[in-house]
Short mmCIF file of C-alpha atoms in Angstrom, two decimals:
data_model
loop_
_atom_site.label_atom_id
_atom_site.label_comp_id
_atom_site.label_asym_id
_atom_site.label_seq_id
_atom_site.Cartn_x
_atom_site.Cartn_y
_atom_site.Cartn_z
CA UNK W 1305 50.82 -68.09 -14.88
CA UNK W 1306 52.76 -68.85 -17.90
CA UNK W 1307 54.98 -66.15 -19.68
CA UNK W 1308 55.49 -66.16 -23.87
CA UNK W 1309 58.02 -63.90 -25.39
CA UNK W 1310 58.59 -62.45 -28.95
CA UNK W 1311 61.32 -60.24 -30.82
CA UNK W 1312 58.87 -57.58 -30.64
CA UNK W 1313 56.25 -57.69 -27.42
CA UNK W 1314 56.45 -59.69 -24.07
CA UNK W 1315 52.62 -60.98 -23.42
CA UNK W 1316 51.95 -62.45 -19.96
CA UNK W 1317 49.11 -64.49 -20.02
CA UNK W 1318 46.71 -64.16 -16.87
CA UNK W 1319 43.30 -65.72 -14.89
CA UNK W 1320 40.80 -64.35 -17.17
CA UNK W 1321 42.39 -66.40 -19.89
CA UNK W 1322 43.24 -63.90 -21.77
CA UNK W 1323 46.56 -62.60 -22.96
CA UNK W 1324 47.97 -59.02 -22.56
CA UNK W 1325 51.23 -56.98 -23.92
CA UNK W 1326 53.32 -55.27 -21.52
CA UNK W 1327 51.93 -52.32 -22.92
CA UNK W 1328 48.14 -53.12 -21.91
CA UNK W 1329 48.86 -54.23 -19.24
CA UNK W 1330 50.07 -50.75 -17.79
CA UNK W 1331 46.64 -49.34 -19.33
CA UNK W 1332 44.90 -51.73 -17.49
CA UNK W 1333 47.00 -51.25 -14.58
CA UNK W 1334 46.97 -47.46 -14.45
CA UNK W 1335 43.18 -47.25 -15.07
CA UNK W 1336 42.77 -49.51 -11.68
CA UNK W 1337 44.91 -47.62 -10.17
CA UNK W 1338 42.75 -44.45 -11.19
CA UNK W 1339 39.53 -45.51 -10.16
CA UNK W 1340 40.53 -46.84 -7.10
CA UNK W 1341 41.84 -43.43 -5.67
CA UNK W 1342 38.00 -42.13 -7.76
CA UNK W 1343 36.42 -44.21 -5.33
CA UNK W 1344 38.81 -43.26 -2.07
CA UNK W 1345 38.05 -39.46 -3.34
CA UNK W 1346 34.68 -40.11 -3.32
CA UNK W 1347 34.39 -41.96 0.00
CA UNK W 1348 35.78 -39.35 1.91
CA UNK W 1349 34.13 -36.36 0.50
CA UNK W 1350 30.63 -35.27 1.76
CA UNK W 1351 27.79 -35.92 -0.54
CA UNK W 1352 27.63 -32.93 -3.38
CA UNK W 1353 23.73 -32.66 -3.13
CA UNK W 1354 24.43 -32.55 0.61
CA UNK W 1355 26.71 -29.53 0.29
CA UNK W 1356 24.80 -27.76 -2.12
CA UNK W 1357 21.96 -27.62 -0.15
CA UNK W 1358 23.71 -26.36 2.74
CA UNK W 1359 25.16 -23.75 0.59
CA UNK W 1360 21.69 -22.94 -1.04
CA UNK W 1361 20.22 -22.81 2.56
CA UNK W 1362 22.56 -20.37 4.28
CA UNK W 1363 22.83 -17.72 1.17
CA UNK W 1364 19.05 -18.34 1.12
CA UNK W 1365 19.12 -16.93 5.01
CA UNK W 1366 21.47 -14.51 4.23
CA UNK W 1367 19.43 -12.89 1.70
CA UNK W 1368 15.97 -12.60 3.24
CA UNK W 1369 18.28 -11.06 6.18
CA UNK W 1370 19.27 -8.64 3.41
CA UNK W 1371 15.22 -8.08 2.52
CA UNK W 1372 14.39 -7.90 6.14
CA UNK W 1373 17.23 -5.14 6.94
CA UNK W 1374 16.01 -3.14 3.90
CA UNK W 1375 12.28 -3.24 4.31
CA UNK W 1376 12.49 -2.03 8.27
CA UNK W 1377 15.30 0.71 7.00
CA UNK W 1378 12.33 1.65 4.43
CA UNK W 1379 9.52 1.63 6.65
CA UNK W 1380 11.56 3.67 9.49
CA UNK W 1381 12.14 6.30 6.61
CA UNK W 1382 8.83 6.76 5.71
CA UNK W 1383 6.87 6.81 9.27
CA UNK W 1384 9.23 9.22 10.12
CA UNK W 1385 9.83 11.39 7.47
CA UNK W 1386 6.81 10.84 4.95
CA UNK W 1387 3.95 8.89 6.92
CA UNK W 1388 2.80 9.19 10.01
CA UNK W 1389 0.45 6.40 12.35
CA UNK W 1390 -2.57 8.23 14.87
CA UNK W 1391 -4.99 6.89 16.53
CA UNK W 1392 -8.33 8.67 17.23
CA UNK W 1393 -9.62 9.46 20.71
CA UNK W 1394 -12.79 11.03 21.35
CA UNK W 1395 -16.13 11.65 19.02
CA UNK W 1396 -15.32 15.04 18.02
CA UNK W 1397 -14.89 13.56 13.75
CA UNK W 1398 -18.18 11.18 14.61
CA UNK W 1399 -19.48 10.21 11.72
CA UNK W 1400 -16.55 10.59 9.70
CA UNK W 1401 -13.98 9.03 11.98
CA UNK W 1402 -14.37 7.44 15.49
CA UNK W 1403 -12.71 6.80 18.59
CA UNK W 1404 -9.94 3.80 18.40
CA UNK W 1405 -9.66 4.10 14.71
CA UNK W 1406 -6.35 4.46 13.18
CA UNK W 1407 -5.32 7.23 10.00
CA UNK W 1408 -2.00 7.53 8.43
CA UNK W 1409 -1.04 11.16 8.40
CA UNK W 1410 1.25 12.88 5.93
CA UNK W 1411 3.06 16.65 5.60
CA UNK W 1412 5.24 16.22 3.08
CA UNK W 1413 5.12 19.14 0.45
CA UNK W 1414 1.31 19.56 2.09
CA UNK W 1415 -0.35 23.22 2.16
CA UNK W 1416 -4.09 23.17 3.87
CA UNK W 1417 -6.99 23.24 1.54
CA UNK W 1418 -10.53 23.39 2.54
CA UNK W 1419 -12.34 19.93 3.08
CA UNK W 1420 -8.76 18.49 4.40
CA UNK W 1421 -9.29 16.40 7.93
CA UNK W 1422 -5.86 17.29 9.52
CA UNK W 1423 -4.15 16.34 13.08
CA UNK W 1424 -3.08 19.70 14.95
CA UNK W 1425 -0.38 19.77 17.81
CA UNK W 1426 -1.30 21.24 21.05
CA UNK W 1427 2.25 21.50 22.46
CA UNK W 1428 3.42 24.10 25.02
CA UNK W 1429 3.15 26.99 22.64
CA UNK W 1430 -0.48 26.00 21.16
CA UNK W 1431 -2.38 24.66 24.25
CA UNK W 1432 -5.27 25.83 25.51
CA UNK W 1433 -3.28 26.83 28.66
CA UNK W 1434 0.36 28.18 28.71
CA UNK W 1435 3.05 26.09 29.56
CA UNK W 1436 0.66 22.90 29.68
CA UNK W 1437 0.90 20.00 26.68
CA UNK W 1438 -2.18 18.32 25.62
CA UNK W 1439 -2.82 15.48 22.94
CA UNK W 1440 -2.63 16.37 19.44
CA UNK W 1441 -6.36 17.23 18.20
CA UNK W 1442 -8.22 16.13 14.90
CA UNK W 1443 -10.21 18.36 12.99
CA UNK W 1444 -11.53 19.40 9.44
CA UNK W 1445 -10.61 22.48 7.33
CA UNK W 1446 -13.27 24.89 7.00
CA UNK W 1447 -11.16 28.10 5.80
CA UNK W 1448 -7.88 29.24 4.84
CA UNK W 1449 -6.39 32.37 5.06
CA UNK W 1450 -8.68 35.50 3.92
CA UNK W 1451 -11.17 33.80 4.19
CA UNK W 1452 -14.42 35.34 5.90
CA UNK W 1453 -16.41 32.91 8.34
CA UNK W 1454 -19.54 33.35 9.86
CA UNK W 1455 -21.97 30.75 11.39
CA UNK W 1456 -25.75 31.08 11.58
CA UNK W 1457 -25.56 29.14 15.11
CA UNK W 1458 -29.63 29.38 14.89
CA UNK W 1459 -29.80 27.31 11.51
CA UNK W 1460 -26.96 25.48 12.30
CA UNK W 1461 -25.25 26.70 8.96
CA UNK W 1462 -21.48 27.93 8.40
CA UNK W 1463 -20.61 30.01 5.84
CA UNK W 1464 -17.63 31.14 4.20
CA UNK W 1465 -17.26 34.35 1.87
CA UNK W 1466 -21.45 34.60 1.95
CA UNK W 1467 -21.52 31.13 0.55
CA UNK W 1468 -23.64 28.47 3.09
CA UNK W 1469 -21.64 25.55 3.03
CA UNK W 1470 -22.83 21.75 1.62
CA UNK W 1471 -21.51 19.69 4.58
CA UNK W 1472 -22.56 16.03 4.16
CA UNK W 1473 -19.96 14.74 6.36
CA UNK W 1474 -21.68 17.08 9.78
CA UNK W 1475 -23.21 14.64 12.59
CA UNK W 1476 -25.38 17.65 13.18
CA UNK W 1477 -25.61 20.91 12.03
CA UNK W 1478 -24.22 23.89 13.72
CA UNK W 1479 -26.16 24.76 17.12
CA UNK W 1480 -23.38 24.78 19.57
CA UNK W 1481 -21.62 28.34 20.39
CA UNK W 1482 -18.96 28.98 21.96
CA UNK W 1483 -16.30 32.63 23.13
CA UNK W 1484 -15.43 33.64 19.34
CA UNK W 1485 -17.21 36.17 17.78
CA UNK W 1486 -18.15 35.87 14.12
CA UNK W 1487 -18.09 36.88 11.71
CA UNK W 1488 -14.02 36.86 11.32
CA UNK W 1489 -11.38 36.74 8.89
CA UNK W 1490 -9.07 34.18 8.82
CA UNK W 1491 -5.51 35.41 9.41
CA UNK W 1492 -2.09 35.31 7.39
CA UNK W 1493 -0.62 31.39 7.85
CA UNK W 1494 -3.74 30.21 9.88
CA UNK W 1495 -6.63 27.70 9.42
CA UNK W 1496 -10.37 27.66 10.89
CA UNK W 1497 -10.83 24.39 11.78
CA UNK W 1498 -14.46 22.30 13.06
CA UNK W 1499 -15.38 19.05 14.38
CA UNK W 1500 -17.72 17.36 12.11
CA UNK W 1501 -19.55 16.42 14.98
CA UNK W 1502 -20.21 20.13 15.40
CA UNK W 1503 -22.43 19.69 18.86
CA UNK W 1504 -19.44 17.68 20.78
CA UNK W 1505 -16.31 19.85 19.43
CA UNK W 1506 -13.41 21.59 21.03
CA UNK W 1507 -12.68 23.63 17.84
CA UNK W 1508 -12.08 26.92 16.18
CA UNK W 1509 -15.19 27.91 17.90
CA UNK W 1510 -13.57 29.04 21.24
CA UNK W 1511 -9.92 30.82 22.12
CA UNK W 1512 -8.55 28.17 23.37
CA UNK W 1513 -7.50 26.73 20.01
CA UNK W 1514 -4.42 28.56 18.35
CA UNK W 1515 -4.63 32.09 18.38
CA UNK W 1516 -8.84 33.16 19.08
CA UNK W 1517 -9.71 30.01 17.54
CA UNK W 1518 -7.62 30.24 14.63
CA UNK W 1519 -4.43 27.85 14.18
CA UNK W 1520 -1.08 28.17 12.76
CA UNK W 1521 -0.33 25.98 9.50
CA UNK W 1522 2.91 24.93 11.28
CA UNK W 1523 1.07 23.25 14.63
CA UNK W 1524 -0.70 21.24 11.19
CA UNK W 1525 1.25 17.56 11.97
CA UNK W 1526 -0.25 16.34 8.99
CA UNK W 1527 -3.21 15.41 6.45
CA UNK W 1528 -5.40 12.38 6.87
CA UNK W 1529 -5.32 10.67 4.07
CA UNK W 1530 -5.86 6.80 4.94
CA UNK W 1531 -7.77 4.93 7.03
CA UNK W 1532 -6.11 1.59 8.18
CA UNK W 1533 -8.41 0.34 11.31
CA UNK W 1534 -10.74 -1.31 11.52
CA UNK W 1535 -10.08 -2.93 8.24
CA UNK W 1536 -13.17 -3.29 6.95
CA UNK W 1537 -13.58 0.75 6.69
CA UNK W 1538 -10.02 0.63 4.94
CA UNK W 1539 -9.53 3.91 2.58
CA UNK W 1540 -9.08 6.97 1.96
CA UNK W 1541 -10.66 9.94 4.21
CA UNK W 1542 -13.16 12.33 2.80
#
C-alpha cells in the first residue's frame, strides 16, 4: 500500500485502487463496523414473523378462552334464571307434544292465560299423595280464576262461562270422567288445567291434582314456549 500526503488531507491509497481521505475512510470504516454488529443482531434474534405469530397465536387462545368463559356464564344465567330445558314423558299432550320431546320453559314476569301449555310441580306439598314427590306434569290452560267450568262428558265438550270451547289441538274430545264434580268455579290464584289428549289424562279432572283438581299459579314452573327436539318440529308451542 502506498501512502501520499498533502498540507491539507492524508489519502491512503488501498486494493480497490482507489484512493480515500482519512476522513472517508472512518465513514467507510464505521459503516462496516455498523452492519456487521446489524448482521450479529440479526443472527441471534429469532425470526420477527416467527414471533409474531406466536404472539398472534396465544392472544388468539386467550381470547376465545375469554368468549368461551362468557358464553357458559350466559347460558348458566339464563337456564337458571330465565329458561328452563324439560323433557316430555308420557302421551297425556298427544297430538300437541309427545313423549321424548324436549320444550324450553320460561316464568319470568309470566301470569297464566288460557290456551298456555305449562309444566306444573308435583312436589311434597302438591302431590297426589302427602308427603310423596312425583315428576313435574304438563298440561294446557283451560281457565283462570273466576272462571266457571263445566264439561258435557257425553258430547265430549268443555265449556267455560256457557261458552263451548273451539279446541283444535284435543286428540279426542271429552268422554273420560273422573271424582270432580262440575260445574265449578275456579278459585282465587288457581288454574284448571287438561291434557289435550283428554281420554289418557291425569288432570284437573280428579282431586288428586292441586287442590280438587284445581292448581296453584305458584306450583306453575313455567310456560312452554319452544320446541327444540326433534328438530325438524322446531318452534314455538300452540
Amino acid at each position: 500500500m502506498s501512502q501520499q500526503t498533502n498540507d491539507k488531507n492524508e489519502e491512503f491509497f488501498f486494493g480497490d485502487g482507489n484512493f480515500y481521505s482519512d476522513d472517508t475512510q472512518r465513514e467507510v470504516q464505521n459503516s462496516a463496523k455498523d452492519e456487521s454488529l446489524a448482521e450479529h443482531k440479526v443472527e441471534n434474534e429469532p425470526p420477527k414473523t416467527a414471533k409474531n405469530f406466536k404472539n398472534a397465536f396465544i392472544f388468539n387462545i386467550f381470547e376465545w378462552l375469554d368468549v368461551v368463559v362468557a358464553s357458559v356464564i350466559v347460558v348458566v344465567i339464563l337456564f337458571t334464571f330465565v329458561f328452563r330445558l324439560v323433557a316430555i314423558d308420557g302421551n297425556s299432550m298427544n297430538n300437541t307434544l309427545f313423549d321424548g320431546e324436549r320444550v324450553i320453559i320460561t316464568n319470568m314476569f309470566y301470569t297464566p292465560k288460557r290456551g298456555d301449555v305449562v309444566v306444573i310441580s308435583r312436589n311434597t306439598e302438591n302431590s297426589s299423595v302427602a308427603g310423596t314427590y312425583e315428576e313435574p306434569i304438563i298440561k294446557r290452560v283451560i281457565a283462570t280464576e273466576g272462571d266457571t267450568v263445566d264439561i258435557d262428558f257425553e258430547k265430549g265438550i268443555v265449556y267455560v262461562n256457557n261458552e263451548a270451547l273451539k279446541e283444535d289441538y284435543i286428540k279426542e274430545p271429552t268422554y273420560r270422567k273422573a271424582d270432580v264434580k262440575f260445574p265449578l268455579v275456579v278459585k282465587e290464584n288457581c288454574v284448571f288445567v287438561l291434557g289435550d289428549n283428554r281420554n289418557d289424562s291425569k288432570d284437573s279432572r280428579t282431586s288428586d291434582i292441586g287442590d280438587n283438581g284445581q292448581v296453584n299459579v305458584k306450583y306453575i314452573l313455567g310456560h312452554a314456549v319452544l320446541r327444540i327436539f326433534p328438530l325438524n318440529k322446531f318452534g314455538g308451542i300452540d
